[in-house]
Short mmCIF file of C-alpha atoms in Angstrom, two decimals:
data_model
loop_
_atom_site.label_atom_id
_atom_site.label_comp_id
_atom_site.label_asym_id
_atom_site.label_seq_id
_atom_site.Cartn_x
_atom_site.Cartn_y
_atom_site.Cartn_z
CA UNK A 153 81.00 57.66 56.74
CA UNK A 154 78.41 55.63 58.51
CA UNK A 155 75.50 57.56 60.25
CA UNK A 156 77.26 56.80 63.70
CA UNK A 157 79.97 58.80 62.36
CA UNK A 158 78.30 61.25 61.03
CA UNK A 159 76.70 61.69 64.70
CA UNK A 160 79.63 61.62 66.56
CA UNK A 161 81.24 64.44 64.74
CA UNK A 162 78.60 66.73 64.57
CA UNK A 163 78.20 66.44 68.34
CA UNK A 164 82.31 66.95 68.09
CA UNK A 165 82.11 70.46 66.12
CA UNK A 166 78.93 71.16 68.06
CA UNK A 167 80.73 71.32 71.46
CA UNK A 168 83.87 72.91 69.69
CA UNK A 169 81.41 76.00 68.53
CA UNK A 170 79.81 76.05 71.88
CA UNK A 171 82.32 75.82 73.69
CA UNK A 172 84.08 78.93 71.77
CA UNK A 173 79.79 80.76 71.59
CA UNK A 174 80.19 80.44 75.25
CA UNK A 175 83.71 82.05 75.90
CA UNK A 176 82.32 84.44 73.90
CA UNK A 177 79.75 85.38 76.13
CA UNK A 178 81.81 85.18 79.10
CA UNK A 179 84.12 87.85 77.62
CA UNK A 180 81.88 90.11 76.95
CA UNK A 181 80.07 90.30 80.37
CA UNK A 182 81.61 92.46 82.74
CA UNK A 183 82.56 91.52 86.56
CA UNK A 184 83.32 93.82 89.09
CA UNK A 185 84.85 92.36 92.11
CA UNK A 186 85.11 94.46 95.04
CA UNK A 187 88.49 93.78 97.06
CA UNK A 188 91.32 91.83 96.44
CA UNK A 189 92.00 90.01 99.33
CA UNK A 190 91.99 86.18 99.03
CA UNK A 191 88.55 85.48 98.36
CA UNK A 192 88.79 88.35 95.64
CA UNK A 193 91.89 87.11 94.08
CA UNK A 194 90.55 83.80 94.07
CA UNK A 195 86.92 84.87 92.17
CA UNK A 196 89.16 86.83 89.55
CA UNK A 197 91.49 83.74 88.81
CA UNK A 198 88.77 81.20 88.36
CA UNK A 199 86.86 83.87 86.00
CA UNK A 200 89.87 84.25 84.11
CA UNK A 201 90.52 80.58 83.66
CA UNK A 202 86.87 79.60 82.65
CA UNK A 203 87.16 83.07 79.53
CA UNK A 204 85.70 86.03 82.08
CA UNK A 205 88.14 88.25 80.67
CA UNK A 206 85.84 91.49 81.17
CA UNK A 207 86.90 91.74 84.78
CA UNK A 208 87.86 94.63 87.34
CA UNK A 209 89.56 93.59 90.76
CA UNK A 210 88.56 97.76 92.76
CA UNK A 211 91.02 97.90 95.92
CA UNK A 212 90.24 100.24 98.77
CA UNK A 213 94.34 99.89 100.30
CA UNK A 214 97.51 101.10 97.63
CA UNK A 215 97.54 97.27 98.34
CA UNK A 216 96.06 93.56 97.49
CA UNK A 217 95.85 91.33 100.03
CA UNK A 218 93.23 92.20 102.57
CA UNK A 219 94.07 90.49 105.96
CA UNK A 220 97.06 89.12 104.17
CA UNK A 221 99.44 91.16 104.94
CA UNK A 222 103.41 90.46 104.67
CA UNK A 223 105.67 93.01 105.11
CA UNK A 224 109.75 93.06 105.06
CA UNK A 225 110.97 93.01 108.89
CA UNK A 226 113.86 92.29 111.29
CA UNK A 227 115.60 89.69 109.35
CA UNK A 228 113.22 88.58 107.51
CA UNK A 229 109.11 89.27 107.02
CA UNK A 230 106.31 89.62 109.39
CA UNK A 231 102.59 88.90 108.78
CA UNK A 232 100.21 91.45 110.29
CA UNK A 233 97.06 89.62 109.51
CA UNK A 234 97.10 85.70 108.82
CA UNK A 235 99.83 84.33 109.81
CA UNK A 236 99.36 80.17 109.87
CA UNK A 237 98.05 77.40 107.29
CA UNK A 238 95.14 76.35 110.06
CA UNK A 239 95.49 72.02 109.01
CA UNK A 240 95.77 69.81 106.56
CA UNK A 241 92.55 67.81 105.52
CA UNK A 242 90.16 69.88 103.56
CA UNK A 243 92.52 73.02 103.74
CA UNK A 244 92.84 74.74 100.07
CA UNK A 245 95.41 76.09 101.22
CA UNK A 246 97.45 73.46 102.33
CA UNK A 247 96.37 71.18 98.73
CA UNK A 248 98.05 74.35 96.78
CA UNK A 249 100.71 74.45 98.60
CA UNK A 250 101.86 70.71 99.47
CA UNK A 251 104.73 69.17 97.57
CA UNK A 252 106.46 72.74 97.18
CA UNK A 253 108.41 73.22 99.72
CA UNK A 254 106.69 76.18 100.95
CA UNK A 255 104.92 75.17 104.48
CA UNK A 256 107.17 74.42 107.67
CA UNK A 257 106.23 72.61 110.76
CA UNK A 258 108.68 74.78 113.01
CA UNK A 259 105.67 77.28 115.16
CA UNK A 260 105.34 77.73 118.75
CA UNK A 261 102.85 75.48 120.46
CA UNK A 262 100.68 78.17 122.79
CA UNK A 263 99.61 75.24 124.23
CA UNK A 264 102.03 74.06 126.37
CA UNK A 265 103.59 77.05 126.58
CA UNK A 266 105.23 78.68 130.23
CA UNK A 267 102.86 80.52 132.13
CA UNK A 268 104.38 83.46 134.05
CA UNK A 269 103.02 85.82 137.23
CA UNK A 270 102.80 89.50 136.34
CA UNK A 271 105.46 89.67 139.78
CA UNK A 272 107.67 87.77 137.74
CA UNK A 273 107.08 84.61 139.25
CA UNK A 274 107.60 81.66 136.71
CA UNK A 275 104.96 78.81 137.65
CA UNK A 276 106.53 74.96 137.71
CA UNK A 277 106.67 73.22 134.24
CA UNK A 278 104.13 70.36 135.99
CA UNK A 279 101.91 72.86 136.84
CA UNK A 280 101.45 74.79 133.82
CA UNK A 281 101.22 71.59 132.12
CA UNK A 282 98.34 70.46 133.86
CA UNK A 283 96.82 73.66 133.40
CA UNK A 284 97.21 73.96 129.85
CA UNK A 285 96.39 70.66 128.84
CA UNK A 286 92.42 71.32 130.61
CA UNK A 287 92.47 74.43 129.58
CA UNK A 288 93.69 74.23 125.90
CA UNK A 289 91.85 71.22 125.89
CA UNK A 290 88.30 72.34 126.60
CA UNK A 291 86.93 74.12 123.16
CA UNK A 292 88.44 70.42 121.53
CA UNK A 293 87.31 67.97 123.56
CA UNK A 294 83.73 68.21 124.62
CA UNK A 295 82.84 69.14 120.48
CA UNK A 296 79.54 67.26 121.11
CA UNK A 297 78.69 69.02 124.11
CA UNK A 298 79.41 72.21 122.64
CA UNK A 299 77.20 71.79 119.41
CA UNK A 300 73.99 71.20 122.21
CA UNK A 301 74.97 73.62 124.65
CA UNK A 302 72.22 76.76 125.40
CA UNK A 303 74.60 79.38 126.28
CA UNK A 304 77.73 81.33 126.08
CA UNK A 305 81.88 79.34 125.26
CA UNK A 306 82.46 81.45 128.48
CA UNK A 307 79.93 79.38 130.63
CA UNK A 308 81.01 76.04 128.97
CA UNK A 309 84.51 76.34 129.63
CA UNK A 310 83.78 77.47 133.47
CA UNK A 311 81.63 74.41 133.60
CA UNK A 312 83.94 72.49 132.63
CA UNK A 313 87.29 73.99 134.24
CA UNK A 314 85.98 74.33 137.96
CA UNK A 315 85.19 70.70 137.61
CA UNK A 316 88.19 69.52 136.12
CA UNK A 317 90.42 71.32 138.65
CA UNK A 318 87.92 69.85 141.42
CA UNK A 319 90.43 66.08 140.69
CA UNK A 320 93.41 65.12 143.40
CA UNK A 321 95.62 66.24 140.06
CA UNK A 322 95.10 69.97 141.40
CA UNK A 323 95.18 69.65 144.57
CA UNK A 324 98.94 71.07 144.53
CA UNK A 325 97.31 74.42 143.27
CA UNK A 326 96.09 77.18 144.87
CA UNK A 327 92.75 78.78 144.13
CA UNK A 328 94.77 81.71 143.29
CA UNK A 329 96.35 80.35 140.69
CA UNK A 330 93.03 78.26 139.74
CA UNK A 331 91.63 82.06 138.73
CA UNK A 332 94.55 83.75 136.75
CA UNK A 333 94.44 80.61 134.92
CA UNK A 334 91.44 80.56 133.96
CA UNK A 335 91.64 84.33 133.06
CA UNK A 336 94.32 83.74 130.68
CA UNK A 337 92.30 81.09 128.82
CA UNK A 338 89.82 83.21 128.96
CA UNK A 339 92.31 85.66 126.63
CA UNK A 340 93.57 82.96 124.51
CA UNK A 341 89.62 81.78 123.65
CA UNK A 342 89.45 85.80 123.06
CA UNK A 343 92.37 85.38 120.60
CA UNK A 344 91.01 81.91 119.34
CA UNK A 345 87.70 83.32 118.31
CA UNK A 346 88.36 87.33 117.60
CA UNK A 347 85.76 87.85 120.41
CA UNK A 348 85.43 90.45 122.69
CA UNK A 349 84.16 88.50 125.99
CA UNK A 350 83.59 84.45 125.93
CA UNK A 351 80.19 85.28 127.55
CA UNK A 352 78.85 86.66 124.29
CA UNK A 353 80.84 83.63 122.06
CA UNK A 354 78.14 81.20 120.62
CA UNK A 355 78.74 77.50 121.71
CA UNK A 356 76.56 76.27 119.35
CA UNK A 357 78.54 77.77 116.74
CA UNK A 358 81.22 74.44 116.47
CA UNK A 359 77.99 73.29 114.71
CA UNK A 360 79.35 74.72 111.13
CA UNK A 361 82.43 75.27 112.53
CA UNK A 362 84.85 72.38 111.13
CA UNK A 363 88.42 71.82 112.03
CA UNK A 364 91.04 70.60 109.09
CA UNK A 365 92.76 67.34 110.57
CA UNK A 366 96.52 67.53 110.79
CA UNK A 367 98.97 69.82 111.92
CA UNK A 368 97.22 73.76 112.31
CA UNK A 369 100.03 76.01 112.97
CA UNK A 370 102.14 75.64 109.44
CA UNK A 371 103.98 78.73 108.45
CA UNK A 372 105.27 79.91 105.27
CA UNK A 373 108.78 79.87 106.71
CA UNK A 374 111.16 83.19 105.10
CA UNK A 375 108.41 84.01 102.51
CA UNK A 376 104.79 84.92 104.33
CA UNK A 377 101.48 84.53 103.49
CA UNK A 378 101.48 86.10 100.84
CA UNK A 379 102.80 82.96 98.66
CA UNK A 380 99.68 82.13 98.89
CA UNK A 381 98.71 84.78 96.11
CA UNK A 382 100.84 83.41 93.59
CA UNK A 383 99.62 79.75 94.34
CA UNK A 384 96.28 80.99 93.35
CA UNK A 385 97.64 82.26 90.41
CA UNK A 386 99.65 78.85 89.05
CA UNK A 387 102.79 81.03 89.83
CA UNK A 388 104.44 78.34 91.60
CA UNK A 389 104.75 74.97 89.92
CA UNK A 390 105.27 71.79 91.19
CA UNK A 391 108.28 69.59 90.56
CA UNK A 392 107.86 69.72 86.43
CA UNK A 393 104.36 70.29 85.95
CA UNK A 394 103.48 72.71 83.57
CA UNK A 395 100.72 75.14 84.68
CA UNK A 396 98.57 78.06 83.03
CA UNK A 397 99.30 80.51 84.91
CA UNK A 398 96.43 83.29 85.37
CA UNK A 399 98.45 86.81 85.76
CA UNK A 400 96.03 88.73 87.71
CA UNK A 401 97.60 92.00 88.91
CA UNK A 402 97.01 93.39 85.70
CA UNK A 403 93.11 93.57 86.99
CA UNK A 404 93.52 95.32 90.10
CA UNK A 405 92.76 99.43 90.64
CA UNK A 406 94.34 100.37 93.65
CA UNK A 407 93.22 103.08 95.98
CA UNK A 408 89.61 102.80 94.46
CA UNK A 409 87.32 102.88 97.53
CA UNK A 410 83.57 102.07 96.81
CA UNK A 411 80.91 104.25 98.05
CA UNK A 412 78.28 103.38 96.11
CA UNK A 413 76.35 100.06 94.11
CA UNK A 414 73.19 100.78 92.58
CA UNK A 415 72.35 97.96 91.06
CA UNK A 416 68.00 98.83 90.89
CA UNK A 417 67.84 98.31 87.44
CA UNK A 418 69.79 95.55 86.93
CA UNK A 419 66.77 94.16 88.95
CA UNK A 420 63.83 94.36 86.54
CA UNK A 421 65.91 94.98 83.38
CA UNK A 422 69.04 94.13 81.11
CA UNK A 423 70.56 97.28 82.75
CA UNK A 424 74.46 97.63 84.42
CA UNK A 425 75.26 97.95 88.21
CA UNK A 426 76.45 100.76 88.69
CA UNK A 427 79.81 101.37 91.09
CA UNK A 428 80.94 104.87 92.51
CA UNK A 429 84.61 104.62 93.74
CA UNK A 430 85.74 108.10 96.59
CA UNK A 431 88.04 109.62 93.83
CA UNK A 432 84.84 109.52 91.35
CA UNK A 433 85.10 106.96 88.80
CA UNK A 434 82.29 105.44 87.54
CA UNK A 435 82.05 101.42 86.88
CA UNK A 436 79.17 99.78 85.03
CA UNK A 437 78.87 96.32 86.09
CA UNK A 438 76.53 92.73 84.98
CA UNK A 439 77.56 91.26 88.02
CA UNK A 440 79.20 92.46 91.47
CA UNK A 441 80.70 90.74 93.48
CA UNK A 442 81.24 91.96 97.12
CA UNK A 443 84.12 90.29 99.03
CA UNK A 444 84.89 93.58 101.59
CA UNK A 445 84.49 92.34 105.51
CA UNK A 446 81.70 91.99 107.97
CA UNK A 447 82.54 94.88 109.90
CA UNK A 448 82.84 97.36 106.43
CA UNK A 449 79.31 95.93 104.95
CA UNK A 450 77.95 96.59 109.02
CA UNK A 451 79.27 100.08 108.64
CA UNK A 452 78.34 100.98 105.59
CA UNK A 453 75.52 98.48 104.03
CA UNK A 454 72.86 101.11 104.64
CA UNK A 455 74.83 104.25 102.89
CA UNK A 456 76.31 101.41 100.31
CA UNK A 457 73.53 99.98 98.42
CA UNK A 458 70.98 100.85 96.68
CA UNK A 459 68.09 100.04 97.08
CA UNK A 460 68.80 98.78 100.30
CA UNK A 461 69.97 95.19 100.94
CA UNK A 462 66.33 93.18 101.82
CA UNK A 463 65.60 92.51 105.33
CA UNK A 464 67.17 88.95 105.52
CA UNK A 465 70.12 89.97 104.24
CA UNK A 466 70.62 92.97 106.74
CA UNK A 467 70.34 90.22 109.65
CA UNK A 468 72.74 88.32 108.47
CA UNK A 469 74.89 90.89 108.22
CA UNK A 470 74.44 92.94 111.87
CA UNK A 471 73.44 90.03 113.45
CA UNK A 472 77.04 88.53 113.15
CA UNK A 473 80.42 89.63 114.33
CA UNK A 474 83.60 90.89 113.34
CA UNK A 475 86.27 90.62 116.47
CA UNK A 476 89.90 92.79 116.75
CA UNK A 477 92.93 90.63 117.26
CA UNK A 478 95.66 92.64 117.07
CA UNK A 479 99.30 91.36 117.02
CA UNK A 480 102.38 93.16 118.87
CA UNK A 481 105.88 93.05 117.55
CA UNK A 482 108.92 93.22 119.76
CA UNK A 483 112.33 93.42 117.77
CA UNK A 484 115.17 93.66 120.42
CA UNK A 485 119.38 93.85 119.23
CA UNK A 486 119.66 90.30 120.42
CA UNK A 487 117.71 87.57 121.71
CA UNK A 488 117.93 87.93 125.64
CA UNK A 489 116.14 84.39 125.89
CA UNK A 490 117.62 81.16 125.31
CA UNK A 491 117.09 78.52 122.25
CA UNK A 492 114.86 76.11 124.35
CA UNK A 493 112.52 79.25 125.20
CA UNK A 494 110.11 79.63 123.63
CA UNK A 495 107.70 82.65 125.35
CA UNK A 496 104.91 83.06 127.52
CA UNK A 497 101.44 83.36 128.64
CA UNK A 498 100.54 85.94 131.15
CA UNK A 499 98.61 85.31 135.02
CA UNK A 500 97.82 89.20 136.01
CA UNK A 501 98.10 89.11 140.15
CA UNK A 502 95.45 92.24 141.46
CA UNK A 503 98.86 94.44 142.41
CA UNK A 504 100.16 94.43 139.20
CA UNK A 505 97.22 95.32 137.22
CA UNK A 506 96.61 97.85 139.60
CA UNK A 507 99.45 99.63 138.60
CA UNK A 508 99.16 99.16 134.66
CA UNK A 509 95.51 100.45 134.85
CA UNK A 510 96.88 103.49 136.64
CA UNK A 511 99.34 104.41 133.55
CA UNK A 512 98.14 107.63 132.65
CA UNK A 513 98.89 106.85 129.06
CA UNK A 514 98.60 103.10 128.20
CA UNK A 515 96.33 101.38 131.15
CA UNK A 516 93.30 100.88 129.33
CA UNK A 517 95.90 98.17 126.98
CA UNK A 518 97.81 97.19 128.96
CA UNK A 519 96.26 94.29 131.02
CA UNK A 520 94.74 93.01 127.62
CA UNK A 521 98.08 91.33 126.31
CA UNK A 522 97.73 87.45 127.08
CA UNK A 523 101.69 86.76 126.02
CA UNK A 524 104.57 86.68 123.98
CA UNK A 525 105.76 84.27 121.84
CA UNK A 526 108.85 83.48 119.49
CA UNK A 527 108.42 83.67 115.82
CA UNK A 528 109.58 81.39 113.24
CA UNK A 529 112.67 82.78 111.17
CA UNK A 530 112.46 86.10 113.21
CA UNK A 531 115.44 85.23 115.49
CA UNK A 532 114.68 88.94 117.63
CA UNK A 533 111.11 89.22 118.02
CA UNK A 534 108.60 88.24 119.94
CA UNK A 535 104.91 88.30 118.86
CA UNK A 536 102.77 89.53 121.68
CA UNK A 537 98.65 89.31 121.22
CA UNK A 538 96.22 91.23 121.78
CA UNK A 539 92.24 91.10 121.99
CA UNK A 540 88.99 93.06 121.82
CA UNK A 541 88.51 96.31 123.65
CA UNK A 542 92.10 96.46 124.65
CA UNK A 543 93.31 95.92 121.26
CA UNK A 544 90.88 98.88 120.07
CA UNK A 545 92.56 100.97 122.41
CA UNK A 546 95.95 100.10 121.95
CA UNK A 547 95.47 100.96 118.18
CA UNK A 548 94.51 104.41 119.56
CA UNK A 549 98.11 104.94 120.81
CA UNK A 550 101.42 106.51 119.06
CA UNK A 551 104.48 104.02 118.33
CA UNK A 552 106.24 105.40 121.41
CA UNK A 553 103.35 105.05 123.47
CA UNK A 554 102.88 101.18 122.56
CA UNK A 555 106.87 100.79 122.75
CA UNK A 556 106.96 102.27 126.38
CA UNK A 557 104.21 100.01 127.07
CA UNK A 558 105.72 96.44 126.03
CA UNK A 559 108.66 97.86 128.08
CA UNK A 560 106.77 98.04 130.68
CA UNK A 561 105.14 94.24 130.47
CA UNK A 562 108.09 92.73 129.80
CA UNK A 563 109.97 93.49 132.46
CA UNK A 564 107.40 93.30 135.07
CA UNK A 565 106.41 89.64 133.68
CA UNK A 566 110.08 88.71 133.41
CA UNK A 567 112.90 90.43 135.04
CA UNK A 568 113.21 87.49 137.53
CA UNK A 569 113.88 84.84 134.88
CA UNK A 570 116.14 87.14 132.70
CA UNK A 571 117.47 90.63 132.02
CA UNK A 572 115.30 92.21 129.52
CA UNK A 573 116.39 94.93 127.84
CA UNK A 574 114.10 98.33 126.51
CA UNK A 575 113.05 96.96 122.74
CA UNK A 576 114.98 98.11 119.74
CA UNK A 577 111.69 98.92 117.86
CA UNK A 578 107.30 97.68 118.08
CA UNK A 579 105.24 96.60 114.98
CA UNK A 580 101.93 96.41 115.40
CA UNK A 581 98.30 95.87 113.66
CA UNK A 582 95.77 98.28 113.71
CA UNK A 583 93.27 96.13 111.83
CA UNK A 584 89.93 97.40 113.35
CA UNK A 585 90.97 101.41 112.95
CA UNK A 586 91.88 100.92 109.30
CA UNK A 587 88.14 101.85 107.33
CA UNK A 588 88.95 99.37 104.76
CA UNK A 589 88.52 96.44 107.43
CA UNK A 590 87.09 97.34 110.64
CA UNK A 591 88.36 93.86 112.03
CA UNK A 592 89.95 90.92 112.10
CA UNK A 593 87.36 87.58 111.58
CA UNK A 594 84.49 86.97 112.39
CA UNK A 595 82.73 84.80 114.79
CA UNK A 596 79.08 83.72 116.00
CA UNK A 597 77.24 85.47 119.06
CA UNK A 598 74.55 84.56 121.37
CA UNK A 599 72.39 87.42 119.58
CA UNK A 600 73.22 85.16 115.94
CA UNK A 601 71.93 82.30 117.83
CA UNK A 602 68.61 84.28 118.34
CA UNK A 603 68.15 86.24 115.26
CA UNK A 604 69.39 83.17 113.18
CA UNK A 605 71.39 85.14 111.55
CA UNK A 606 73.24 82.34 109.14
CA UNK A 607 76.75 82.09 106.94
CA UNK A 608 74.29 80.89 104.33
CA UNK A 609 72.41 83.97 104.21
CA UNK A 610 75.37 86.42 104.23
CA UNK A 611 76.24 84.42 101.43
CA UNK A 612 73.28 84.21 99.42
CA UNK A 613 73.35 86.44 96.40
CA UNK A 614 70.62 88.97 95.33
CA UNK A 615 69.07 88.10 92.01
CA UNK A 616 67.01 89.26 89.36
CA UNK A 617 63.65 88.95 88.61
CA UNK A 618 64.84 86.24 85.94
CA UNK A 619 67.09 84.39 88.91
CA UNK A 620 70.18 86.09 87.31
CA UNK A 621 72.93 86.72 89.77
CA UNK A 622 73.33 90.57 90.26
CA UNK A 623 75.36 91.33 93.49
CA UNK A 624 77.40 88.65 95.07
CA UNK A 625 78.90 88.18 98.36
CA UNK A 626 81.82 86.52 98.78
CA UNK A 627 84.28 86.34 101.93
CA UNK A 628 85.27 84.73 104.70
CA UNK A 629 82.01 85.65 107.06
CA UNK A 630 80.11 83.58 104.27
CA UNK A 631 82.19 80.26 104.68
CA UNK A 632 79.78 78.03 106.80
CA UNK A 633 82.74 75.64 107.76
CA UNK A 634 85.97 77.61 107.49
CA UNK A 635 84.81 80.85 108.84
CA UNK A 636 87.88 83.39 110.17
CA UNK A 637 90.19 81.32 107.73
CA UNK A 638 92.04 82.35 104.62
CA UNK A 639 91.06 78.78 103.43
CA UNK A 640 87.61 79.56 103.80
CA UNK A 641 87.58 82.77 102.10
CA UNK A 642 89.25 81.19 99.34
CA UNK A 643 86.59 78.87 98.93
CA UNK A 644 84.09 81.10 98.60
CA UNK A 645 85.74 83.41 95.82
CA UNK A 646 85.58 80.22 93.67
CA UNK A 647 82.22 79.39 94.88
CA UNK A 648 80.64 82.63 93.68
CA UNK A 649 83.22 82.25 90.79
CA UNK A 650 81.40 78.71 90.24
CA UNK A 651 78.14 80.81 90.19
CA UNK A 652 78.87 82.82 87.63
CA UNK A 653 80.11 79.66 84.92
CA UNK A 654 77.35 78.56 85.76
CA UNK A 655 74.97 80.55 84.67
CA UNK A 656 76.48 81.40 81.43
CA UNK A 657 77.20 77.79 80.76
CA UNK A 658 75.56 76.41 77.63
CA UNK A 659 74.21 80.22 77.31
CA UNK A 660 74.86 81.29 73.79
#
């Protein structure tokens, strides 16, 4: 055997030994992931696939999934949280799902929907279409201007909206309707971004956000968004392709609310991080990946971490916001609408708004509903949307009070169009009042601009004096370009897993 052959054989044997020794190191390292939402599951599956076996996922809820929560209800399933795959290009969720007959384009496009006044009057189709073209087009049609606009999204929208409505095309639209539609688009914007009001929403945040081109409202047919967890574990092969399945469920411990993460000794010594849960359990780890929501961090970071997080990290937490977006699923014994009707947006007249605000029980939230729309694969259900303080007020009501309120507004808006029966049942989400979430998804505020709070700062790990990541952060709020989305959350879980894989690559 010549010298070159000997060298090649040596290199091959070295690489094999290096692989097995690195894998052994990986297996020994203890990693605790806090939270079993899409970012936590993504981090775990990536680590397990790369030789890390000592992985534990601590989940405060009695289920896994985080803000993905698919439940059995009515004729099929409902997604109480994340519902659609938003876009195709650059969307890791779509990349995993494509070609597997999981996604459907049959969804309601609210941007071209019906508009009804609270006195039951339907806005003529041609007028509603013109208003919707302006109202729903502003946020997507002026992105370059938004990036440099020094103010709120509300101010930006108002400038563009009122300028557009001065044109000849809107001479047949009365001023009252223009103002009612303006408030409707305010509600729609709040729902899209999760903000309490659009005068606090940073317009320049669009500089960070990146759309994923393609269909933006792909639904999960009759399976729900929970399907994405099977995709992350390679449990749904494409065609005849064989895949290495990663079963992450045995690594999840439910009802384990973390109370304390003590990482002090890990910063300067080769000592473990101590994690304590509400039931008194103690876990030791070499690394912690924290995937809890921004809302939980904001409410609990002072008591959760020991020592306190660095000022720069606290600034990135407190300088952002987590909004509340809730759904109201109204189920009927049978549809009272016709097949071509897909729902409606709600324009409030002062007279009816006064009536609902004087409601002793539900007056503090009914006026915040922006509309009800058909639900794919649920023939007897309409879904209403409510955001911000009204959503938080709704969450505090009893189930019966919420049902009574939904019946009231549905008949108020639609009684001239349909014979509207009482609902059979109403199911609503309650993301803010759940202490394990404290809201729905994150957004940039004007305060974020002022204090320089960014997703990149939130994503920075806390490292030991040797540059080893000790406490890492993942979740949608840490995604630079896809915050507020599931695909953003998944990418951050992979990012933090890769950070550890790179840390131990070749270290033997």
